[in-house]
């Protein structure tokens, strides 16, 4: 991903999780996007679901801060 694509993806990801208010979502990601989430957010739990058209659905959840 280019720097511009990463910035755009990061904005979309933030929006999907309502800037941290939502802790669990199902998102359809490319392999590269899934790898980015795993590397950028190592505490996130990613569960692969169905795959279609080169993308896979993932259930992504973030732990509550203690």
N, CA, C and O atoms as a Tripos MOL2 file, in Angstrom:
@<TRIPOS>MOLECULE
protein
  264   263    66     0     0
PROTEIN
NO_CHARGES

@<TRIPOS>ATOM
      1 N           0.8470   -1.1800    0.0000 N.3       1 UNK1
      2 CA          0.0000    0.0000    0.0000 C.3       1 UNK1
      3 C           0.8890    1.2400    0.0000 C.2       1 UNK1
      4 O           1.9130    1.2870    0.6820 O.2       1 UNK1
      5 N           0.4850    2.2250   -0.7650 N.am      2 UNK2
      6 CA          1.2160    3.4870   -0.7500 C.3       2 UNK2
      7 C           0.8600    4.2530    0.5250 C.2       2 UNK2
      8 O          -0.0920    3.8990    1.2200 O.2       2 UNK2
      9 N           1.6130    5.2830    0.8230 N.am      3 UNK3
     10 CA          1.3380    6.0970    2.0110 C.3       3 UNK3
     11 C          -0.0590    6.7150    1.9290 C.2       3 UNK3
     12 O          -0.7650    6.7900    2.9350 O.2       3 UNK3
     13 N          -0.4520    7.1480    0.7530 N.am      4 UNK4
     14 CA         -1.7820    7.7370    0.5700 C.3       4 UNK4
     15 C          -2.8730    6.6920    0.7800 C.2       4 UNK4
     16 O          -3.8900    6.9730    1.4150 O.2       4 UNK4
     17 N          -2.6650    5.4870    0.2470 N.am      5 UNK5
     18 CA         -3.6410    4.4070    0.4320 C.3       5 UNK5
     19 C          -3.7440    4.0090    1.9020 C.2       5 UNK5
     20 O          -4.8390    3.7360    2.3940 O.2       5 UNK5
     21 N          -2.6090    3.9760    2.6090 N.am      6 UNK6
     22 CA         -2.6320    3.6340    4.0380 C.3       6 UNK6
     23 C          -3.3970    4.6880    4.8270 C.2       6 UNK6
     24 O          -4.1710    4.3480    5.7210 O.2       6 UNK6
     25 N          -3.1900    5.9600    4.5100 N.am      7 UNK7
     26 CA         -3.9000    7.0340    5.1980 C.3       7 UNK7
     27 C          -5.3970    6.9260    4.9510 C.2       7 UNK7
     28 O          -6.1930    7.0710    5.8790 O.2       7 UNK7
     29 N          -5.7810    6.6750    3.7150 N.am      8 UNK8
     30 CA         -7.1930    6.5100    3.3700 C.3       8 UNK8
     31 C          -7.7920    5.3010    4.0900 C.2       8 UNK8
     32 O          -8.8950    5.3820    4.6310 O.2       8 UNK8
     33 N          -7.0640    4.1790    4.0980 N.am      9 UNK9
     34 CA         -7.5410    2.9720    4.7680 C.3       9 UNK9
     35 C          -7.6670    3.2150    6.2700 C.2       9 UNK9
     36 O          -8.6360    2.7720    6.8870 O.2       9 UNK9
     37 N          -6.7040    3.9080    6.8610 N.am     10 UNK10
     38 CA         -6.7360    4.2060    8.2960 C.3      10 UNK10
     39 C          -7.9580    5.0630    8.6340 C.2      10 UNK10
     40 O          -8.5890    4.8610    9.6710 O.2      10 UNK10
     41 N          -8.2860    6.0020    7.7780 N.am     11 UNK11
     42 CA         -9.4820    6.8360    7.9930 C.3      11 UNK11
     43 C         -10.7510    5.9890    7.9150 C.2      11 UNK11
     44 O         -11.6570    6.1420    8.7350 O.2      11 UNK11
     45 N         -10.8120    5.0980    6.9300 N.am     12 UNK12
     46 CA        -11.9720    4.2080    6.7850 C.3      12 UNK12
     47 C         -12.1050    3.2860    7.9910 C.2      12 UNK12
     48 O         -13.2090    3.0430    8.4780 O.2      12 UNK12
     49 N         -10.9850    2.7800    8.4640 N.am     13 UNK13
     50 CA        -10.9800    1.8970    9.6260 C.3      13 UNK13
     51 C         -11.4640    2.6440   10.8670 C.2      13 UNK13
     52 O         -12.2810    2.1270   11.6290 O.2      13 UNK13
     53 N         -10.9600    3.8540   11.0650 N.am     14 UNK14
     54 CA        -11.3830    4.6750   12.1960 C.3      14 UNK14
     55 C         -12.8810    4.9550   12.1240 C.2      14 UNK14
     56 O         -13.5800    4.8930   13.1350 O.2      14 UNK14
     57 N         -13.3620    5.2590   10.9350 N.am     15 UNK15
     58 CA        -14.7830    5.5220   10.7430 C.3      15 UNK15
     59 C         -15.6230    4.2770   11.0310 C.2      15 UNK15
     60 O         -16.6850    4.3740   11.6470 O.2      15 UNK15
     61 N         -15.1540    3.1150   10.5890 N.am     16 UNK16
     62 CA        -15.8840    1.8590   10.8110 C.3      16 UNK16
     63 C         -16.0430    1.5520   12.2950 C.2      16 UNK16
     64 O         -17.0400    0.9640   12.7140 O.2      16 UNK16
     65 N         -15.0580    1.9530   13.0790 N.am     17 UNK17
     66 CA        -15.1140    1.6960   14.5170 C.3      17 UNK17
     67 C         -15.5550    2.9350   15.2950 C.2      17 UNK17
     68 O         -15.3530    3.0250   16.5060 O.2      17 UNK17
     69 N         -16.1570    3.8820   14.5870 N.am     18 UNK18
     70 CA        -16.6980    5.1030   15.2070 C.3      18 UNK18
     71 C         -15.6690    5.7700   16.1100 C.2      18 UNK18
     72 O         -15.9800    6.1750   17.2300 O.2      18 UNK18
     73 N         -14.4530    5.8770   15.6160 N.am     19 UNK19
     74 CA        -13.3470    6.5250   16.3410 C.3      19 UNK19
     75 C         -13.1330    5.9150   17.7270 C.2      19 UNK19
     76 O         -12.7670    6.6200   18.6680 O.2      19 UNK19
     77 N         -13.3580    4.6180   17.8510 N.am     20 UNK20
     78 CA        -13.0940    3.9110   19.1020 C.3      20 UNK20
     79 C         -14.3230    3.6120   19.9370 C.2      20 UNK20
     80 O         -14.2270    2.8920   20.9310 O.2      20 UNK20
     81 N         -15.4800    4.1480   19.5610 N.am     21 UNK21
     82 CA        -16.6940    3.8980   20.3370 C.3      21 UNK21
     83 C         -17.2350    2.4900   20.1080 C.2      21 UNK21
     84 O         -17.8370    1.8990   21.0040 O.2      21 UNK21
     85 N         -17.0230    1.9600   18.9220 N.am     22 UNK22
     86 CA        -17.4490    0.6060   18.5740 C.3      22 UNK22
     87 C         -16.2340   -0.3140   18.6850 C.2      22 UNK22
     88 O         -15.1730    0.0200   18.1580 O.2      22 UNK22
     89 N         -16.3560   -1.4500   19.3490 N.am     23 UNK23
     90 CA        -15.2090   -2.3250   19.5770 C.3      23 UNK23
     91 C         -15.1990   -3.5790   18.7100 C.2      23 UNK23
     92 O         -14.2030   -4.3030   18.6920 O.2      23 UNK23
     93 N         -16.2930   -3.8500   17.9870 N.am     24 UNK24
     94 CA        -16.3580   -5.0730   17.1880 C.3      24 UNK24
     95 C         -17.1040   -4.7970   15.8830 C.2      24 UNK24
     96 O         -18.1660   -4.1750   15.8750 O.2      24 UNK24
     97 N         -16.5210   -5.2760   14.7790 N.am     25 UNK25
     98 CA        -17.1080   -5.0710   13.4600 C.3      25 UNK25
     99 C         -16.7460   -6.2270   12.5450 C.2      25 UNK25
    100 O         -15.7430   -6.9070   12.7590 O.2      25 UNK25
    101 N         -17.5590   -6.4460   11.5340 N.am     26 UNK26
    102 CA        -17.2070   -7.3690   10.4560 C.3      26 UNK26
    103 C         -16.8350   -6.5200    9.2500 C.2      26 UNK26
    104 O         -17.6360   -5.7140    8.7770 O.2      26 UNK26
    105 N         -15.6070   -6.7060    8.7530 N.am     27 UNK27
    106 CA        -15.1130   -5.9310    7.6220 C.3      27 UNK27
    107 C         -14.6180   -6.8560    6.5260 C.2      27 UNK27
    108 O         -14.0820   -7.9290    6.8060 O.2      27 UNK27
    109 N         -14.7940   -6.4480    5.2870 N.am     28 UNK28
    110 CA        -14.3130   -7.2040    4.1260 C.3      28 UNK28
    111 C         -12.9930   -6.5840    3.6890 C.2      28 UNK28
    112 O         -12.9530   -5.4290    3.2640 O.2      28 UNK28
    113 N         -11.9110   -7.3580    3.7950 N.am     29 UNK29
    114 CA        -10.5690   -6.8410    3.5570 C.3      29 UNK29
    115 C          -9.7990   -7.6780    2.5460 C.2      29 UNK29
    116 O         -10.0290   -8.8790    2.4040 O.2      29 UNK29
    117 N          -8.8830   -7.0190    1.8480 N.am     30 UNK30
    118 CA         -7.9250   -7.7480    1.0220 C.3      30 UNK30
    119 C          -6.8890   -8.3530    1.9630 C.2      30 UNK30
    120 O          -6.8470   -8.0090    3.1450 O.2      30 UNK30
    121 N          -6.0650   -9.2420    1.4530 N.am     31 UNK31
    122 CA         -4.9880   -9.8040    2.2630 C.3      31 UNK31
    123 C          -4.0580   -8.7280    2.7830 C.2      31 UNK31
    124 O          -3.6210   -8.7790    3.9330 O.2      31 UNK31
    125 N          -3.7500   -7.7460    1.9340 N.am     32 UNK32
    126 CA         -2.8560   -6.6560    2.3270 C.3      32 UNK32
    127 C          -3.4740   -5.7960    3.4330 C.2      32 UNK32
    128 O          -2.7800   -5.3840    4.3620 O.2      32 UNK32
    129 N          -4.7670   -5.5300    3.3320 N.am     33 UNK33
    130 CA         -5.4470   -4.7420    4.3670 C.3      33 UNK33
    131 C          -5.4920   -5.5060    5.6840 C.2      33 UNK33
    132 O          -5.2810   -4.9210    6.7470 O.2      33 UNK33
    133 N          -5.7670   -6.8110    5.6240 N.am     34 UNK34
    134 CA         -5.7940   -7.6320    6.8370 C.3      34 UNK34
    135 C          -4.4220   -7.6490    7.5040 C.2      34 UNK34
    136 O          -4.3210   -7.5520    8.7270 O.2      34 UNK34
    137 N          -3.3750   -7.7710    6.7060 N.am     35 UNK35
    138 CA         -2.0150   -7.7610    7.2420 C.3      35 UNK35
    139 C          -1.7070   -6.4120    7.8940 C.2      35 UNK35
    140 O          -1.0680   -6.3590    8.9450 O.2      35 UNK35
    141 N          -2.1560   -5.3370    7.2770 N.am     36 UNK36
    142 CA         -1.9480   -4.0040    7.8460 C.3      36 UNK36
    143 C          -2.6060   -3.9090    9.2220 C.2      36 UNK36
    144 O          -1.9900   -3.4280   10.1730 O.2      36 UNK36
    145 N          -3.8600   -4.3670    9.3290 N.am     37 UNK37
    146 CA         -4.5740   -4.3110   10.6140 C.3      37 UNK37
    147 C          -3.8270   -5.1320   11.6610 C.2      37 UNK37
    148 O          -3.6580   -4.6770   12.7920 O.2      37 UNK37
    149 N          -3.3770   -6.3350   11.3020 N.am     38 UNK38
    150 CA         -2.6530   -7.1890   12.2430 C.3      38 UNK38
    151 C          -1.3700   -6.5290   12.7260 C.2      38 UNK38
    152 O          -1.0370   -6.6170   13.9070 O.2      38 UNK38
    153 N          -0.6430   -5.8640   11.8230 N.am     39 UNK39
    154 CA          0.6150   -5.2220   12.1990 C.3      39 UNK39
    155 C           0.4000   -3.9200   12.9590 C.2      39 UNK39
    156 O           1.1240   -3.6340   13.9130 O.2      39 UNK39
    157 N          -0.5780   -3.1370   12.5490 N.am     40 UNK40
    158 CA         -0.8250   -1.8370   13.1740 C.3      40 UNK40
    159 C          -1.5340   -1.9670   14.5200 C.2      40 UNK40
    160 O          -1.3640   -1.1210   15.3980 O.2      40 UNK40
    161 N          -2.3290   -3.0260   14.6820 N.am     41 UNK41
    162 CA         -3.1180   -3.2200   15.9020 C.3      41 UNK41
    163 C          -2.9310   -4.6480   16.4150 C.2      41 UNK41
    164 O          -3.8420   -5.4670   16.2970 O.2      41 UNK41
    165 N          -1.7690   -4.9540   16.9790 N.am     42 UNK42
    166 CA         -1.4830   -6.3310   17.3910 C.3      42 UNK42
    167 C          -2.4280   -6.8790   18.4660 C.2      42 UNK42
    168 O          -2.5340   -8.0950   18.6210 O.2      42 UNK42
    169 N          -3.1090   -6.0140   19.2020 N.am     43 UNK43
    170 CA         -4.0470   -6.4890   20.2280 C.3      43 UNK43
    171 C          -5.4300   -6.7880   19.6630 C.2      43 UNK43
    172 O          -6.2790   -7.3420   20.3620 O.2      43 UNK43
    173 N          -5.6630   -6.4290   18.4100 N.am     44 UNK44
    174 CA         -6.9610   -6.7030   17.7820 C.3      44 UNK44
    175 C          -7.1090   -8.2050   17.5470 C.2      44 UNK44
    176 O          -6.1510   -8.8850   17.1800 O.2      44 UNK44
    177 N          -8.2980   -8.7010   17.7590 N.am     45 UNK45
    178 CA         -8.6050  -10.1100   17.4930 C.3      45 UNK45
    179 C          -9.2920  -10.1730   16.1320 C.2      45 UNK45
    180 O         -10.3510   -9.5760   15.9370 O.2      45 UNK45
    181 N          -8.6830  -10.9000   15.1910 N.am     46 UNK46
    182 CA         -9.2370  -11.0180   13.8410 C.3      46 UNK46
    183 C          -9.6350  -12.4610   13.5720 C.2      46 UNK46
    184 O          -8.7970  -13.3620   13.6060 O.2      46 UNK46
    185 N         -10.9160  -12.6730   13.3060 N.am     47 UNK47
    186 CA        -11.4310  -13.9980   12.9950 C.3      47 UNK47
    187 C         -11.8570  -14.0260   11.5340 C.2      47 UNK47
    188 O         -12.7910  -13.3170   11.1600 O.2      47 UNK47
    189 N         -11.1900  -14.8370   10.6860 N.am     48 UNK48
    190 CA        -11.5840  -14.9070    9.2780 C.3      48 UNK48
    191 C         -12.9560  -15.5580    9.1220 C.2      48 UNK48
    192 O         -13.2780  -16.5300    9.8050 O.2      48 UNK48
    193 N         -13.7510  -15.0080    8.2170 N.am     49 UNK49
    194 CA        -15.0780  -15.5400    7.9280 C.3      49 UNK49
    195 C         -15.1190  -15.9400    6.4520 C.2      49 UNK49
    196 O         -14.1610  -16.5380    5.9640 O.2      49 UNK49
    197 N         -16.1720  -15.6370    5.7430 N.am     50 UNK50
    198 CA        -16.3220  -16.0040    4.3260 C.3      50 UNK50
    199 C         -15.3900  -15.2110    3.4170 C.2      50 UNK50
    200 O         -14.9530  -14.1120    3.7560 O.2      50 UNK50
    201 N         -15.0950  -15.7930    2.2530 N.am     51 UNK51
    202 CA        -14.2770  -15.1250    1.2490 C.3      51 UNK51
    203 C         -15.0510  -15.0360   -0.0550 C.2      51 UNK51
    204 O         -15.7550  -15.9710   -0.4380 O.2      51 UNK51
    205 N         -14.9140  -13.8910   -0.7410 N.am     52 UNK52
    206 CA        -15.5220  -13.7400   -2.0640 C.3      52 UNK52
    207 C         -14.7980  -12.6440   -2.8320 C.2      52 UNK52
    208 O         -14.3880  -11.6360   -2.2560 O.2      52 UNK52
    209 N         -14.6460  -12.8460   -4.1220 N.am     53 UNK53
    210 CA        -14.0540  -11.8560   -5.0360 C.3      53 UNK53
    211 C         -12.7100  -11.3270   -4.5520 C.2      53 UNK53
    212 O         -12.4400  -10.1300   -4.6490 O.2      53 UNK53
    213 N         -11.8660  -12.2170   -4.0300 N.am     54 UNK54
    214 CA        -10.5220  -11.8150   -3.6350 C.3      54 UNK54
    215 C         -10.4240  -11.1060   -2.3030 C.2      54 UNK54
    216 O          -9.3420  -10.6830   -1.8950 O.2      54 UNK54
    217 N         -11.5470  -10.9760   -1.6270 N.am     55 UNK55
    218 CA        -11.5340  -10.3670   -0.2970 C.3      55 UNK55
    219 C         -12.1670  -11.3400    0.6820 C.2      55 UNK55
    220 O         -12.9650  -12.1950    0.3000 O.2      55 UNK55
    221 N         -11.8040  -11.2000    1.9380 N.am     56 UNK56
    222 CA        -12.3380  -12.0650    2.9870 C.3      56 UNK56
    223 C         -13.0000  -11.1870    4.0480 C.2      56 UNK56
    224 O         -12.5270  -10.0960    4.3670 O.2      56 UNK56
    225 N         -14.0970  -11.6950    4.5780 N.am     57 UNK57
    226 CA        -14.7410  -11.0260    5.7050 C.3      57 UNK57
    227 C         -14.0130  -11.4310    6.9770 C.2      57 UNK57
    228 O         -13.6620  -12.5970    7.1610 O.2      57 UNK57
    229 N         -13.7900  -10.4610    7.8480 N.am     58 UNK58
    230 CA        -13.1570  -10.6940    9.1420 C.3      58 UNK58
    231 C         -14.0200  -10.0840   10.2320 C.2      58 UNK58
    232 O         -14.5670   -8.9920   10.0750 O.2      58 UNK58
    233 N         -14.1340  -10.8000   11.3320 N.am     59 UNK59
    234 CA        -14.7140  -10.2130   12.5360 C.3      59 UNK59
    235 C         -13.5200   -9.6500   13.2970 C.2      59 UNK59
    236 O         -12.6260  -10.3950   13.7000 O.2      59 UNK59
    237 N         -13.5060   -8.3510   13.4900 N.am     60 UNK60
    238 CA        -12.3930   -7.6790   14.1560 C.3      60 UNK60
    239 C         -12.9110   -7.0720   15.4440 C.2      60 UNK60
    240 O         -13.9000   -6.3390   15.4450 O.2      60 UNK60
    241 N         -12.2390   -7.3820   16.5370 N.am     61 UNK61
    242 CA        -12.6330   -6.7960   17.8160 C.3      61 UNK61
    243 C         -11.4000   -6.2990   18.5540 C.2      61 UNK61
    244 O         -10.3110   -6.8660   18.4610 O.2      61 UNK61
    245 N         -11.6120   -5.2320   19.2820 N.am     62 UNK62
    246 CA        -10.5540   -4.6240   20.0760 C.3      62 UNK62
    247 C         -10.8910   -4.8020   21.5470 C.2      62 UNK62
    248 O         -12.0430   -4.6150   21.9410 O.2      62 UNK62
    249 N          -9.9010   -5.1630   22.3710 N.am     63 UNK63
    250 CA        -10.1580   -5.3280   23.8050 C.3      63 UNK63
    251 C         -10.4580   -3.9780   24.4480 C.2      63 UNK63
    252 O         -10.0010   -2.9340   23.9830 O.2      63 UNK63
    253 N         -11.2330   -4.0230   25.5200 N.am     64 UNK64
    254 CA        -11.4880   -2.8100   26.3040 C.3      64 UNK64
    255 C         -10.2190   -2.4380   27.0390 C.2      64 UNK64
    256 O          -9.4720   -3.3060   27.4910 O.2      64 UNK64
    257 N          -9.9780   -1.1340   27.1560 N.am     65 UNK65
    258 CA         -8.8180   -0.6780   27.9330 C.3      65 UNK65
    259 C          -9.1080   -0.8830   29.4070 C.2      65 UNK65
    260 O         -10.2280   -0.6530   29.8640 O.2      65 UNK65
    261 N          -8.0920   -1.3190   30.1570 N.am     66 UNK66
    262 CA         -8.3100   -1.4920   31.5960 C.3      66 UNK66
    263 C          -7.5140   -0.4880   32.3750 C.2      66 UNK66
    264 O          -7.5680   -0.4770   33.6050 O.2      66 UNK66
@<TRIPOS>BOND
     1     1     2 1
     2     2     3 1
     3     3     4 2
     4     3     5 am
     5     5     6 1
     6     6     7 1
     7     7     8 2
     8     7     9 am
     9     9    10 1
    10    10    11 1
    11    11    12 2
    12    11    13 am
    13    13    14 1
    14    14    15 1
    15    15    16 2
    16    15    17 am
    17    17    18 1
    18    18    19 1
    19    19    20 2
    20    19    21 am
    21    21    22 1
    22    22    23 1
    23    23    24 2
    24    23    25 am
    25    25    26 1
    26    26    27 1
    27    27    28 2
    28    27    29 am
    29    29    30 1
    30    30    31 1
    31    31    32 2
    32    31    33 am
    33    33    34 1
    34    34    35 1
    35    35    36 2
    36    35    37 am
    37    37    38 1
    38    38    39 1
    39    39    40 2
    40    39    41 am
    41    41    42 1
    42    42    43 1
    43    43    44 2
    44    43    45 am
    45    45    46 1
    46    46    47 1
    47    47    48 2
    48    47    49 am
    49    49    50 1
    50    50    51 1
    51    51    52 2
    52    51    53 am
    53    53    54 1
    54    54    55 1
    55    55    56 2
    56    55    57 am
    57    57    58 1
    58    58    59 1
    59    59    60 2
    60    59    61 am
    61    61    62 1
    62    62    63 1
    63    63    64 2
    64    63    65 am
    65    65    66 1
    66    66    67 1
    67    67    68 2
    68    67    69 am
    69    69    70 1
    70    70    71 1
    71    71    72 2
    72    71    73 am
    73    73    74 1
    74    74    75 1
    75    75    76 2
    76    75    77 am
    77    77    78 1
    78    78    79 1
    79    79    80 2
    80    79    81 am
    81    81    82 1
    82    82    83 1
    83    83    84 2
    84    83    85 am
    85    85    86 1
    86    86    87 1
    87    87    88 2
    88    87    89 am
    89    89    90 1
    90    90    91 1
    91    91    92 2
    92    91    93 am
    93    93    94 1
    94    94    95 1
    95    95    96 2
    96    95    97 am
    97    97    98 1
    98    98    99 1
    99    99   100 2
   100    99   101 am
   101   101   102 1
   102   102   103 1
   103   103   104 2
   104   103   105 am
   105   105   106 1
   106   106   107 1
   107   107   108 2
   108   107   109 am
   109   109   110 1
   110   110   111 1
   111   111   112 2
   112   111   113 am
   113   113   114 1
   114   114   115 1
   115   115   116 2
   116   115   117 am
   117   117   118 1
   118   118   119 1
   119   119   120 2
   120   119   121 am
   121   121   122 1
   122   122   123 1
   123   123   124 2
   124   123   125 am
   125   125   126 1
   126   126   127 1
   127   127   128 2
   128   127   129 am
   129   129   130 1
   130   130   131 1
   131   131   132 2
   132   131   133 am
   133   133   134 1
   134   134   135 1
   135   135   136 2
   136   135   137 am
   137   137   138 1
   138   138   139 1
   139   139   140 2
   140   139   141 am
   141   141   142 1
   142   142   143 1
   143   143   144 2
   144   143   145 am
   145   145   146 1
   146   146   147 1
   147   147   148 2
   148   147   149 am
   149   149   150 1
   150   150   151 1
   151   151   152 2
   152   151   153 am
   153   153   154 1
   154   154   155 1
   155   155   156 2
   156   155   157 am
   157   157   158 1
   158   158   159 1
   159   159   160 2
   160   159   161 am
   161   161   162 1
   162   162   163 1
   163   163   164 2
   164   163   165 am
   165   165   166 1
   166   166   167 1
   167   167   168 2
   168   167   169 am
   169   169   170 1
   170   170   171 1
   171   171   172 2
   172   171   173 am
   173   173   174 1
   174   174   175 1
   175   175   176 2
   176   175   177 am
   177   177   178 1
   178   178   179 1
   179   179   180 2
   180   179   181 am
   181   181   182 1
   182   182   183 1
   183   183   184 2
   184   183   185 am
   185   185   186 1
   186   186   187 1
   187   187   188 2
   188   187   189 am
   189   189   190 1
   190   190   191 1
   191   191   192 2
   192   191   193 am
   193   193   194 1
   194   194   195 1
   195   195   196 2
   196   195   197 am
   197   197   198 1
   198   198   199 1
   199   199   200 2
   200   199   201 am
   201   201   202 1
   202   202   203 1
   203   203   204 2
   204   203   205 am
   205   205   206 1
   206   206   207 1
   207   207   208 2
   208   207   209 am
   209   209   210 1
   210   210   211 1
   211   211   212 2
   212   211   213 am
   213   213   214 1
   214   214   215 1
   215   215   216 2
   216   215   217 am
   217   217   218 1
   218   218   219 1
   219   219   220 2
   220   219   221 am
   221   221   222 1
   222   222   223 1
   223   223   224 2
   224   223   225 am
   225   225   226 1
   226   226   227 1
   227   227   228 2
   228   227   229 am
   229   229   230 1
   230   230   231 1
   231   231   232 2
   232   231   233 am
   233   233   234 1
   234   234   235 1
   235   235   236 2
   236   235   237 am
   237   237   238 1
   238   238   239 1
   239   239   240 2
   240   239   241 am
   241   241   242 1
   242   242   243 1
   243   243   244 2
   244   243   245 am
   245   245   246 1
   246   246   247 1
   247   247   248 2
   248   247   249 am
   249   249   250 1
   250   250   251 1
   251   251   252 2
   252   251   253 am
   253   253   254 1
   254   254   255 1
   255   255   256 2
   256   255   257 am
   257   257   258 1
   258   258   259 1
   259   259   260 2
   260   259   261 am
   261   261   262 1
   262   262   263 1
   263   263   264 2
@<TRIPOS>SUBSTRUCTURE
     1 UNK1         2 RESIDUE 1 A UNK
     2 UNK2         6 RESIDUE 1 A UNK
     3 UNK3        10 RESIDUE 1 A UNK
     4 UNK4        14 RESIDUE 1 A UNK
     5 UNK5        18 RESIDUE 1 A UNK
     6 UNK6        22 RESIDUE 1 A UNK
     7 UNK7        26 RESIDUE 1 A UNK
     8 UNK8        30 RESIDUE 1 A UNK
     9 UNK9        34 RESIDUE 1 A UNK
    10 UNK10       38 RESIDUE 1 A UNK
    11 UNK11       42 RESIDUE 1 A UNK
    12 UNK12       46 RESIDUE 1 A UNK
    13 UNK13       50 RESIDUE 1 A UNK
    14 UNK14       54 RESIDUE 1 A UNK
    15 UNK15       58 RESIDUE 1 A UNK
    16 UNK16       62 RESIDUE 1 A UNK
    17 UNK17       66 RESIDUE 1 A UNK
    18 UNK18       70 RESIDUE 1 A UNK
    19 UNK19       74 RESIDUE 1 A UNK
    20 UNK20       78 RESIDUE 1 A UNK
    21 UNK21       82 RESIDUE 1 A UNK
    22 UNK22       86 RESIDUE 1 A UNK
    23 UNK23       90 RESIDUE 1 A UNK
    24 UNK24       94 RESIDUE 1 A UNK
    25 UNK25       98 RESIDUE 1 A UNK
    26 UNK26      102 RESIDUE 1 A UNK
    27 UNK27      106 RESIDUE 1 A UNK
    28 UNK28      110 RESIDUE 1 A UNK
    29 UNK29      114 RESIDUE 1 A UNK
    30 UNK30      118 RESIDUE 1 A UNK
    31 UNK31      122 RESIDUE 1 A UNK
    32 UNK32      126 RESIDUE 1 A UNK
    33 UNK33      130 RESIDUE 1 A UNK
    34 UNK34      134 RESIDUE 1 A UNK
    35 UNK35      138 RESIDUE 1 A UNK
    36 UNK36      142 RESIDUE 1 A UNK
    37 UNK37      146 RESIDUE 1 A UNK
    38 UNK38      150 RESIDUE 1 A UNK
    39 UNK39      154 RESIDUE 1 A UNK
    40 UNK40      158 RESIDUE 1 A UNK
    41 UNK41      162 RESIDUE 1 A UNK
    42 UNK42      166 RESIDUE 1 A UNK
    43 UNK43      170 RESIDUE 1 A UNK
    44 UNK44      174 RESIDUE 1 A UNK
    45 UNK45      178 RESIDUE 1 A UNK
    46 UNK46      182 RESIDUE 1 A UNK
    47 UNK47      186 RESIDUE 1 A UNK
    48 UNK48      190 RESIDUE 1 A UNK
    49 UNK49      194 RESIDUE 1 A UNK
    50 UNK50      198 RESIDUE 1 A UNK
    51 UNK51      202 RESIDUE 1 A UNK
    52 UNK52      206 RESIDUE 1 A UNK
    53 UNK53      210 RESIDUE 1 A UNK
    54 UNK54      214 RESIDUE 1 A UNK
    55 UNK55      218 RESIDUE 1 A UNK
    56 UNK56      222 RESIDUE 1 A UNK
    57 UNK57      226 RESIDUE 1 A UNK
    58 UNK58      230 RESIDUE 1 A UNK
    59 UNK59      234 RESIDUE 1 A UNK
    60 UNK60      238 RESIDUE 1 A UNK
    61 UNK61      242 RESIDUE 1 A UNK
    62 UNK62      246 RESIDUE 1 A UNK
    63 UNK63      250 RESIDUE 1 A UNK
    64 UNK64      254 RESIDUE 1 A UNK
    65 UNK65      258 RESIDUE 1 A UNK
    66 UNK66      262 RESIDUE 1 A UNK
